[in-house]
Amino acid sequence: MRFLSTELPGVFVVEPEPRADDRGLFARTYCRDEFAAHGLCIDWVQCNVSFNTKAGTLRGMHWQSAPHEEVKLVRCTSGAALDVIADPRPDSPTYRKWIAVEITAENRRAVYIPGGLAHGFQTLADGTELFYQMSAFYVPDAARGARWDDPALGIAWPACAQRIIAPRDLSFPDLPI
């Protein structure tokens, strides 16, 4: 596996190194020892799947507050998505900075997201499924969110014919100035 650092400290794109032959390919997508060698989480307590029927589905921006922060390892198992990570922590030097990574079933990339950062995605194809490995259990009272189109974030979401967003995500506030 290759661990590619990003502009947000602690966020990595994890690329498998497939070994191909006439049958197809084989690749590791997780290795406890390699993750530990990079100082990354190796204790996953929960796995989740997000299946999205239509292209243009947008989920986010979500995180859990302290002491319930969730480290996430997110990969696309079907379809394609633009995965977005933003820093909602006012005391951070990267406050309101964000990155976007295209993850697809074809490129097999994963995104490693440290606890405390906001996460969201927009599907780029019908039938897109994302698989999440989580370091902490979901705690409803710790759930937080920021508006997907917060002008201070300025996330460049892909244009689409119809964006599908849950009412809860539409009701999130902007990040504090």
Coordinates of N, CA, C and O in Angstrom, one line a residue:
M1 N 0.8 -1.2 0.0 CA 0.0 0.0 0.0 C 0.9 1.2 0.0 O 2.0 1.2 0.6
R2 N 0.4 2.3 -0.6 CA 1.0 3.6 -0.6 C 0.2 4.5 0.2 O -1.0 4.5 0.1
F3 N 0.8 5.3 1.1 CA 0.2 6.2 2.0 C 0.6 7.6 1.5 O 1.7 8.0 1.6
L4 N -0.4 8.3 0.8 CA -0.1 9.6 0.2 C -0.6 10.7 1.2 O -1.8 10.8 1.4
S5 N 0.3 11.5 1.7 CA -0.1 12.6 2.5 C -0.9 13.7 1.7 O -0.8 13.8 0.5
T6 N -1.6 14.5 2.4 CA -2.4 15.6 1.8 C -2.1 16.9 2.5 O -1.3 16.9 3.4
E7 N -2.8 17.9 2.0 CA -2.6 19.3 2.6 C -3.1 19.4 4.0 O -2.8 20.3 4.7
L8 N -4.0 18.5 4.4 CA -4.5 18.4 5.8 C -3.7 17.4 6.6 O -3.8 16.2 6.2
P9 N -3.0 17.9 7.6 CA -2.2 16.9 8.3 C -3.0 15.8 8.9 O -4.1 16.0 9.4
G10 N -2.5 14.6 8.7 CA -3.1 13.4 9.2 C -4.1 12.7 8.3 O -4.5 11.6 8.5
V11 N -4.5 13.4 7.2 CA -5.3 12.8 6.2 C -4.5 12.2 5.1 O -3.5 12.8 4.6
F12 N -4.8 10.9 4.8 CA -4.0 10.2 3.8 C -4.9 9.6 2.8 O -6.0 9.2 3.1
V13 N -4.4 9.5 1.6 CA -5.0 8.7 0.5 C -4.2 7.4 0.6 O -3.0 7.4 0.5
V14 N -4.9 6.3 0.7 CA -4.3 5.0 0.8 C -4.6 4.2 -0.5 O -5.8 4.0 -0.8
E15 N -3.5 4.0 -1.2 CA -3.7 3.3 -2.5 C -3.1 1.9 -2.4 O -2.0 1.7 -2.0
P16 N -3.9 0.9 -2.9 CA -3.4 -0.5 -2.9 C -2.4 -0.6 -4.0 O -2.4 0.2 -4.9
E17 N -1.6 -1.6 -3.9 CA -0.6 -1.9 -4.9 C -1.0 -3.3 -5.5 O -0.5 -4.3 -5.0
P18 N -1.9 -3.3 -6.5 CA -2.4 -4.6 -7.0 C -1.4 -5.4 -7.7 O -0.5 -4.9 -8.4
R19 N -1.5 -6.7 -7.5 CA -0.7 -7.7 -8.3 C -1.7 -8.4 -9.2 O -2.7 -9.0 -8.8
A20 N -1.5 -8.1 -10.5 CA -2.4 -8.6 -11.5 C -1.8 -9.9 -12.2 O -0.6 -10.0 -12.4
D21 N -2.7 -10.7 -12.7 CA -2.4 -11.8 -13.5 C -3.6 -12.1 -14.4 O -4.5 -11.3 -14.4
D22 N -3.6 -13.3 -15.1 CA -4.7 -13.5 -16.1 C -6.0 -13.8 -15.4 O -7.0 -13.8 -16.0
R23 N -6.0 -14.0 -14.1 CA -7.3 -14.2 -13.3 C -7.9 -12.9 -12.9 O -9.1 -12.8 -12.6
G24 N -7.1 -11.8 -12.8 CA -7.6 -10.5 -12.3 C -6.5 -9.9 -11.4 O -5.4 -9.8 -11.9
L25 N -6.8 -9.5 -10.2 CA -5.8 -8.9 -9.3 C -6.1 -9.3 -7.9 O -7.1 -9.7 -7.5
F26 N -5.0 -9.0 -7.1 CA -5.1 -9.2 -5.6 C -4.4 -8.0 -5.1 O -3.3 -7.6 -5.5
A27 N -5.0 -7.4 -4.0 CA -4.3 -6.2 -3.3 C -4.8 -6.2 -1.9 O -5.9 -6.4 -1.6
R28 N -3.8 -5.8 -1.0 CA -4.2 -5.6 0.4 C -4.8 -4.2 0.5 O -4.3 -3.2 -0.2
T29 N -5.9 -4.0 1.2 CA -6.5 -2.7 1.4 C -6.3 -2.3 2.9 O -6.6 -1.1 3.2
Y30 N -5.8 -3.2 3.7 CA -5.5 -2.8 5.1 C -4.5 -3.8 5.7 O -4.6 -5.0 5.4
C31 N -3.5 -3.3 6.4 CA -2.5 -4.1 7.1 C -2.2 -3.4 8.4 O -1.7 -2.2 8.4
R32 N -2.6 -4.0 9.5 CA -2.4 -3.4 10.8 C -0.9 -2.9 11.0 O -0.7 -1.8 11.4
D33 N 0.0 -3.7 10.6 CA 1.4 -3.3 10.8 C 1.8 -2.1 10.0 O 2.5 -1.2 10.4
E34 N 1.3 -2.0 8.7 CA 1.7 -0.8 7.9 C 1.0 0.4 8.4 O 1.6 1.5 8.4
F35 N -0.3 0.3 8.8 CA -1.0 1.5 9.4 C -0.3 1.9 10.7 O -0.1 3.1 10.9
A36 N 0.1 1.0 11.5 CA 0.8 1.3 12.8 C 2.1 2.0 12.5 O 2.5 3.0 13.2
A37 N 2.8 1.5 11.5 CA 4.1 2.1 11.1 C 4.0 3.6 10.7 O 4.9 4.4 10.8
H38 N 2.8 3.9 10.2 CA 2.5 5.3 9.8 C 1.9 6.1 10.9 O 1.5 7.3 10.8
G39 N 1.8 5.5 12.1 CA 1.1 6.2 13.3 C -0.4 6.3 13.1 O -1.0 7.2 13.8
L40 N -1.0 5.5 12.4 CA -2.4 5.6 12.1 C -3.2 4.6 13.0 O -2.7 3.6 13.5
C41 N -4.5 4.8 13.1 CA -5.4 4.0 13.8 C -5.4 2.5 13.3 O -5.4 2.3 12.1
I42 N -5.3 1.6 14.3 CA -5.4 0.2 13.9 C -6.5 -0.5 14.7 O -6.7 -1.7 14.6
D43 N -7.3 0.2 15.4 CA -8.4 -0.4 16.2 C -9.8 0.1 15.7 O -10.2 1.2 16.0
W44 N -10.4 -0.7 14.9 CA -11.6 -0.4 14.3 C -12.7 -1.1 15.0 O -12.7 -2.4 15.2
V45 N -13.8 -0.4 15.5 CA -14.8 -1.0 16.3 C -16.1 -1.2 15.6 O -17.0 -1.8 16.1
Q46 N -16.2 -0.6 14.4 CA -17.5 -0.6 13.7 C -17.2 -0.4 12.2 O -16.3 0.3 11.8
C47 N -18.0 -1.1 11.4 CA -18.0 -0.9 9.9 C -19.4 -0.5 9.4 O -20.4 -1.0 9.9
N48 N -19.4 0.5 8.5 CA -20.7 0.9 8.0 C -20.7 0.9 6.5 O -19.6 1.1 5.8
V49 N -21.8 0.9 5.9 CA -22.0 1.0 4.4 C -23.0 2.1 4.1 O -24.0 2.2 4.8
S50 N -22.7 2.9 3.2 CA -23.6 4.0 2.7 C -23.9 3.7 1.2 O -23.0 3.9 0.4
F51 N -25.1 3.2 0.9 CA -25.5 3.0 -0.4 C -26.3 4.1 -0.9 O -27.2 4.6 -0.2
N52 N -26.0 4.6 -2.1 CA -26.7 5.8 -2.7 C -27.2 5.5 -4.0 O -26.4 5.2 -5.0
T53 N -28.5 5.6 -4.2 CA -29.2 5.2 -5.4 C -28.8 6.1 -6.6 O -28.5 5.6 -7.7
K54 N -28.7 7.4 -6.4 CA -28.6 8.3 -7.5 C -27.3 9.1 -7.5 O -26.8 9.5 -6.4
A55 N -26.7 9.4 -8.6 CA -25.6 10.3 -8.8 C -26.1 11.7 -8.3 O -27.3 12.0 -8.5
G56 N -25.3 12.5 -7.7 CA -25.7 13.8 -7.2 C -26.1 13.7 -5.7 O -26.5 14.8 -5.1
T57 N -26.1 12.6 -5.1 CA -26.4 12.5 -3.7 C -25.2 13.1 -2.9 O -24.1 12.7 -3.1
L58 N -25.6 14.0 -2.0 CA -24.5 14.6 -1.2 C -24.8 14.4 0.3 O -26.0 14.6 0.8
R59 N -23.8 13.8 1.0 CA -23.9 13.6 2.4 C -22.8 14.3 3.1 O -21.7 14.2 2.7
G60 N -23.2 15.1 4.1 CA -22.1 15.8 4.9 C -22.5 17.3 5.1 O -23.6 17.7 4.7
M61 N -21.7 17.9 5.8 CA -20.4 17.6 6.4 C -20.5 17.2 7.8 O -21.1 17.9 8.6
H62 N -20.1 16.0 8.2 CA -20.3 15.4 9.5 C -19.0 15.1 10.3 O -18.0 14.8 9.7
W63 N -19.1 15.2 11.7 CA -18.1 14.8 12.6 C -18.7 14.6 13.9 O -19.9 14.9 14.2
Q64 N -17.9 14.0 14.8 CA -18.3 13.8 16.2 C -17.4 14.7 17.1 O -16.2 14.7 16.9
S65 N -18.0 15.4 18.1 CA -17.2 16.2 19.0 C -16.5 15.4 20.1 O -16.9 14.2 20.3
A66 N -15.5 16.0 20.7 CA -14.7 15.3 21.8 C -15.7 15.0 22.9 O -16.6 15.8 23.2
P67 N -15.5 13.9 23.6 CA -14.4 13.0 23.5 C -14.7 11.8 22.6 O -14.2 10.7 22.7
H68 N -15.7 12.0 21.6 CA -16.2 10.9 20.8 C -15.7 10.9 19.4 O -16.4 10.4 18.5
E69 N -14.6 11.6 19.1 CA -14.1 11.7 17.7 C -14.0 10.4 17.1 O -13.6 9.4 17.7
E70 N -14.3 10.3 15.8 CA -14.2 9.1 15.0 C -13.1 9.2 14.0 O -13.1 10.1 13.1
V71 N -12.1 8.3 14.0 CA -11.2 8.1 12.8 C -12.0 7.3 11.8 O -12.7 6.3 12.2
K72 N -11.9 7.6 10.6 CA -12.6 6.9 9.5 C -11.6 6.5 8.4 O -10.7 7.2 8.1
L73 N -11.8 5.3 7.9 CA -11.2 4.8 6.7 C -12.3 4.5 5.7 O -13.1 3.6 5.9
V74 N -12.4 5.3 4.6 CA -13.5 5.3 3.7 C -13.0 4.8 2.3 O -12.1 5.4 1.8
R75 N -13.7 3.9 1.8 CA -13.4 3.4 0.4 C -14.7 3.2 -0.3 O -15.8 3.0 0.3
C76 N -14.6 3.3 -1.6 CA -15.8 3.2 -2.5 C -15.8 1.7 -3.1 O -14.8 1.3 -3.7
T77 N -16.9 1.0 -2.8 CA -16.9 -0.4 -3.3 C -17.8 -0.6 -4.5 O -17.7 -1.6 -5.2
S78 N -18.5 0.5 -4.9 CA -19.3 0.4 -6.1 C -19.5 1.9 -6.6 O -19.8 2.7 -5.7
G79 N -19.4 2.2 -7.8 CA -19.6 3.5 -8.3 C -18.5 4.4 -8.1 O -17.3 4.0 -8.2
A80 N -18.8 5.7 -7.8 CA -17.7 6.7 -7.7 C -18.2 7.9 -6.8 O -19.4 8.2 -6.9
A81 N -17.3 8.5 -6.1 CA -17.7 9.6 -5.2 C -16.6 10.6 -5.1 O -15.4 10.2 -5.2
L82 N -16.9 11.9 -4.9 CA -15.9 12.9 -4.5 C -16.0 13.0 -3.0 O -17.0 13.4 -2.4
D83 N -15.0 12.5 -2.3 CA -14.9 12.5 -0.9 C -14.2 13.8 -0.4 O -13.2 14.1 -0.9
V84 N -14.8 14.5 0.5 CA -14.4 15.8 1.0 C -14.1 15.7 2.5 O -15.0 15.2 3.3
I85 N -13.0 16.3 2.9 CA -12.6 16.4 4.3 C -12.3 17.8 4.6 O -11.5 18.5 3.8
A86 N -12.9 18.4 5.7 CA -12.6 19.8 6.0 C -12.3 19.9 7.5 O -12.7 19.0 8.3
D87 N -11.6 20.9 7.9 CA -11.2 21.1 9.3 C -12.2 22.1 9.9 O -12.1 23.3 9.7
P88 N -13.1 21.6 10.9 CA -14.0 22.5 11.5 C -13.5 23.0 12.9 O -14.3 23.7 13.6
R89 N -12.2 22.8 13.2 CA -11.7 23.2 14.5 C -11.2 24.6 14.5 O -10.1 24.9 13.9
P90 N -11.9 25.6 15.2 CA -11.5 27.0 15.2 C -10.0 27.2 15.7 O -9.4 28.2 15.2
D91 N -9.5 26.4 16.5 CA -8.1 26.6 17.0 C -7.1 25.9 16.2 O -5.9 25.9 16.6
S92 N -7.4 25.3 15.1 CA -6.5 24.6 14.2 C -5.9 25.5 13.2 O -6.5 26.4 12.6
P93 N -4.6 25.3 12.9 CA -4.0 26.1 11.8 C -4.5 25.9 10.4 O -4.4 26.7 9.5
T94 N -5.3 24.8 10.3 CA -5.9 24.4 9.0 C -7.4 24.6 9.1 O -8.2 24.1 8.2
Y95 N -7.9 25.4 10.0 CA -9.3 25.7 10.2 C -9.9 26.2 8.8 O -9.4 27.0 8.1
R96 N -11.0 25.5 8.5 CA -11.8 25.8 7.2 C -11.1 25.4 5.9 O -11.6 25.6 4.9
K97 N -9.9 24.7 6.1 CA -9.3 24.2 4.8 C -10.0 22.9 4.5 O -10.5 22.2 5.4
W98 N -9.9 22.5 3.3 CA -10.6 21.2 2.8 C -9.8 20.6 1.7 O -9.0 21.3 1.0
I99 N -10.0 19.3 1.5 CA -9.4 18.6 0.4 C -10.5 17.7 -0.2 O -11.5 17.4 0.5
A100 N -10.4 17.4 -1.4 CA -11.3 16.4 -2.1 C -10.5 15.4 -2.8 O -9.5 15.7 -3.4
V101 N -11.0 14.1 -2.7 CA -10.4 13.0 -3.4 C -11.4 12.2 -4.1 O -12.5 11.9 -3.5
E102 N -11.2 11.9 -5.3 CA -12.1 11.0 -6.1 C -11.8 9.6 -5.7 O -10.7 9.1 -5.9
I103 N -12.8 8.9 -5.1 CA -12.6 7.5 -4.8 C -13.7 6.7 -5.6 O -14.8 7.1 -5.8
T104 N -13.2 5.6 -6.2 CA -14.1 4.8 -7.1 C -13.8 3.4 -6.9 O -12.8 3.0 -6.3
A105 N -14.8 2.6 -7.3 CA -14.6 1.1 -7.2 C -13.4 0.7 -8.1 O -12.6 -0.2 -7.7
E106 N -13.2 1.5 -9.2 CA -12.1 1.1 -10.1 C -10.7 1.5 -9.5 O -9.7 0.7 -9.6
N107 N -10.5 2.7 -8.9 CA -9.2 3.1 -8.4 C -8.9 2.5 -7.1 O -7.7 2.6 -6.6
R108 N -9.9 2.0 -6.4 CA -9.7 1.3 -5.1 C -9.0 2.1 -4.0 O -8.6 1.5 -3.0
R109 N -9.0 3.4 -4.2 CA -8.4 4.2 -3.1 C -9.3 4.2 -1.9 O -10.5 4.1 -1.9
A110 N -8.6 4.5 -0.7 CA -9.3 4.8 0.5 C -8.8 6.1 1.0 O -7.7 6.6 0.7
V111 N -9.6 6.8 1.9 CA -9.2 8.0 2.5 C -9.2 7.8 4.0 O -10.2 7.3 4.6
Y112 N -8.1 8.1 4.6 CA -8.0 8.0 6.1 C -8.2 9.4 6.7 O -7.5 10.3 6.3
I113 N -9.2 9.5 7.6 CA -9.6 10.7 8.1 C -9.5 10.7 9.6 O -10.2 10.0 10.3
P114 N -8.6 11.6 10.2 CA -8.4 11.6 11.6 C -9.7 12.1 12.3 O -10.5 12.8 11.7
G115 N -9.8 11.8 13.6 CA -11.0 12.3 14.4 C -11.0 13.8 14.5 O -10.0 14.4 14.5
G116 N -12.2 14.3 14.5 CA -12.4 15.8 14.7 C -12.5 16.5 13.4 O -12.9 17.7 13.4
L117 N -12.2 15.8 12.2 CA -12.4 16.5 10.9 C -13.8 16.2 10.4 O -14.3 15.1 10.6
A118 N -14.3 17.1 9.6 CA -15.6 16.9 9.0 C -15.4 16.1 7.7 O -14.5 16.3 7.0
H119 N -16.4 15.3 7.4 CA -16.4 14.4 6.3 C -17.7 14.5 5.5 O -18.8 14.6 6.1
G120 N -17.6 14.5 4.2 CA -18.8 14.4 3.4 C -18.4 13.9 2.0 O -17.3 13.7 1.7
F121 N -19.4 13.6 1.2 CA -19.1 13.2 -0.2 C -20.3 13.5 -1.1 O -21.5 13.6 -0.6
Q122 N -20.0 13.5 -2.4 CA -21.1 13.6 -3.4 C -20.9 12.4 -4.4 O -19.7 12.2 -4.8
T123 N -21.9 11.7 -4.6 CA -21.8 10.6 -5.6 C -21.7 11.1 -7.0 O -22.3 12.1 -7.4
L124 N -20.9 10.4 -7.8 CA -20.6 10.7 -9.2 C -21.3 9.7 -10.1 O -21.2 9.9 -11.3
A125 N -21.9 8.7 -9.6 CA -22.5 7.7 -10.4 C -23.7 7.1 -9.6 O -23.7 7.1 -8.4
D126 N -24.7 6.6 -10.4 CA -25.8 5.9 -9.7 C -25.2 4.6 -9.1 O -24.2 4.1 -9.5
G127 N -25.9 4.2 -8.0 CA -25.5 2.9 -7.3 C -24.1 3.0 -6.6 O -23.4 2.0 -6.6
T128 N -23.8 4.1 -6.1 CA -22.5 4.3 -5.4 C -22.6 3.8 -3.9 O -23.5 4.2 -3.2
E129 N -21.6 3.0 -3.5 CA -21.6 2.5 -2.2 C -20.2 2.8 -1.6 O -19.2 2.6 -2.2
L130 N -20.2 3.3 -0.4 CA -19.0 3.6 0.4 C -19.0 2.7 1.6 O -20.0 2.5 2.3
F131 N -17.8 2.2 1.9 CA -17.6 1.3 3.1 C -16.7 2.1 4.1 O -15.6 2.6 3.7
Y132 N -17.2 2.2 5.3 CA -16.5 2.9 6.4 C -15.9 1.9 7.4 O -16.7 1.1 7.9
Q133 N -14.7 2.1 7.8 CA -14.2 1.5 9.0 C -14.1 2.6 10.0 O -13.6 3.7 9.7
M134 N -14.6 2.4 11.3 CA -14.7 3.4 12.3 C -14.0 3.1 13.5 O -14.0 1.9 14.0
S135 N -13.3 4.1 14.1 CA -12.6 3.8 15.4 C -13.4 4.0 16.6 O -13.0 3.7 17.7
A136 N -14.6 4.6 16.5 CA -15.4 4.9 17.7 C -16.9 4.6 17.3 O -17.3 4.7 16.1
F137 N -17.7 4.3 18.3 CA -19.1 4.1 18.1 C -19.8 5.5 17.9 O -19.4 6.5 18.4
Y138 N -20.9 5.4 17.1 CA -21.7 6.7 16.9 C -22.4 7.1 18.2 O -23.0 6.2 18.9
V139 N -22.2 8.3 18.6 CA -22.9 8.9 19.8 C -23.7 10.0 19.3 O -23.2 11.1 18.9
P140 N -25.1 9.9 19.3 CA -25.9 10.9 18.7 C -25.7 12.3 19.3 O -25.7 13.3 18.6
D141 N -25.5 12.4 20.6 CA -25.3 13.7 21.3 C -24.0 14.4 20.9 O -23.8 15.6 21.1
A142 N -23.1 13.6 20.3 CA -21.8 14.2 19.9 C -21.8 14.5 18.4 O -20.8 15.1 17.9
A143 N -22.8 14.2 17.7 CA -22.9 14.4 16.2 C -22.9 15.9 15.9 O -23.7 16.7 16.5
R144 N -22.1 16.3 15.0 CA -22.0 17.7 14.6 C -22.0 17.8 13.1 O -21.7 16.8 12.4
G145 N -22.3 18.9 12.5 CA -22.3 19.1 11.1 C -22.1 20.6 10.7 O -22.4 21.5 11.5
A146 N -21.7 20.8 9.5 CA -21.5 22.1 8.9 C -22.2 22.1 7.6 O -22.3 21.1 6.9
R147 N -22.7 23.2 7.2 CA -23.5 23.3 5.9 C -22.5 23.0 4.8 O -21.4 23.4 4.7
W148 N -23.1 22.2 3.9 CA -22.3 21.7 2.7 C -21.8 22.8 1.8 O -20.8 22.7 1.2
D149 N -22.6 23.9 1.8 CA -22.2 25.0 0.9 C -21.8 26.2 1.7 O -22.0 27.4 1.2
D150 N -21.2 26.0 2.9 CA -20.7 27.1 3.7 C -19.8 28.0 2.9 O -18.8 27.5 2.4
P151 N -20.1 29.3 2.7 CA -19.2 30.1 1.8 C -17.8 30.2 2.3 O -16.9 30.4 1.6
A152 N -17.6 30.2 3.7 CA -16.3 30.3 4.2 C -15.4 29.0 3.9 O -14.2 29.1 3.8
L153 N -16.1 27.9 3.7 CA -15.4 26.7 3.3 C -15.1 26.8 1.8 O -14.0 26.4 1.3
G154 N -16.1 27.1 1.0 CA -16.0 27.2 -0.4 C -15.7 25.9 -1.1 O -14.9 25.9 -2.1
I155 N -16.3 24.8 -0.7 CA -16.0 23.5 -1.3 C -16.5 23.5 -2.7 O -17.6 23.9 -3.0
A156 N -15.7 23.1 -3.6 CA -16.0 23.0 -5.0 C -16.7 21.7 -5.3 O -16.0 20.7 -5.8
W157 N -17.9 21.6 -5.0 CA -18.7 20.3 -5.3 C -18.9 20.2 -6.8 O -19.1 21.2 -7.5
P158 N -18.9 19.0 -7.3 CA -19.2 18.8 -8.8 C -20.6 19.3 -9.1 O -21.5 19.1 -8.4
A159 N -20.7 19.9 -10.3 CA -22.0 20.3 -10.8 C -22.8 19.0 -11.1 O -22.2 17.9 -11.5
C160 N -24.1 19.0 -10.9 CA -24.9 17.9 -11.3 C -26.3 18.3 -11.6 O -26.7 19.4 -11.3
A161 N -27.0 17.5 -12.3 CA -28.4 17.8 -12.8 C -29.3 18.0 -11.6 O -30.1 18.9 -11.5
Q162 N -29.2 17.1 -10.6 CA -30.0 17.2 -9.4 C -29.2 16.8 -8.2 O -28.7 15.6 -8.2
R163 N -29.1 17.6 -7.2 CA -28.4 17.3 -6.0 C -29.4 16.8 -5.0 O -30.4 17.5 -4.7
I164 N -29.1 15.7 -4.3 CA -30.0 15.1 -3.4 C -29.4 15.2 -2.0 O -28.3 14.7 -1.8
I165 N -30.0 15.9 -1.1 CA -29.5 16.2 0.3 C -30.6 16.0 1.3 O -31.7 16.5 1.1
A166 N -30.3 15.3 2.4 CA -31.2 15.1 3.4 C -31.5 16.4 4.1 O -30.7 17.3 4.3
P167 N -32.8 16.6 4.6 CA -33.1 17.8 5.4 C -32.2 18.1 6.5 O -31.9 19.2 6.8
R168 N -31.7 17.1 7.2 CA -30.8 17.3 8.4 C -29.5 18.0 7.9 O -29.0 18.9 8.5
D169 N -29.0 17.5 6.8 CA -27.7 18.1 6.2 C -28.0 19.5 5.8 O -27.1 20.4 5.9
L170 N -29.2 19.8 5.2 CA -29.5 21.1 4.8 C -29.6 22.1 5.9 O -29.5 23.3 5.8
S171 N -29.9 21.6 7.1 CA -30.2 22.5 8.3 C -28.9 22.8 9.1 O -28.9 23.6 10.0
F172 N -27.7 22.2 8.7 CA -26.5 22.5 9.5 C -26.1 24.0 9.3 O -26.3 24.6 8.3
P173 N -25.5 24.5 10.3 CA -25.1 25.9 10.3 C -23.7 26.1 9.5 O -23.0 25.1 9.3
D174 N -23.4 27.3 9.2 CA -22.0 27.6 8.8 C -21.0 27.4 9.9 O -21.5 27.5 11.1
L175 N -19.7 27.2 9.6 CA -18.7 27.2 10.7 C -18.6 28.6 11.3 O -18.8 29.6 10.6
P176 N -18.2 28.7 12.6 CA -18.0 30.0 13.2 C -16.9 30.8 12.5 O -15.9 30.2 12.0
I177 N -17.0 32.1 12.4 CA -16.0 32.9 11.8 C -14.9 33.2 12.8 O -15.0 33.2 13.9

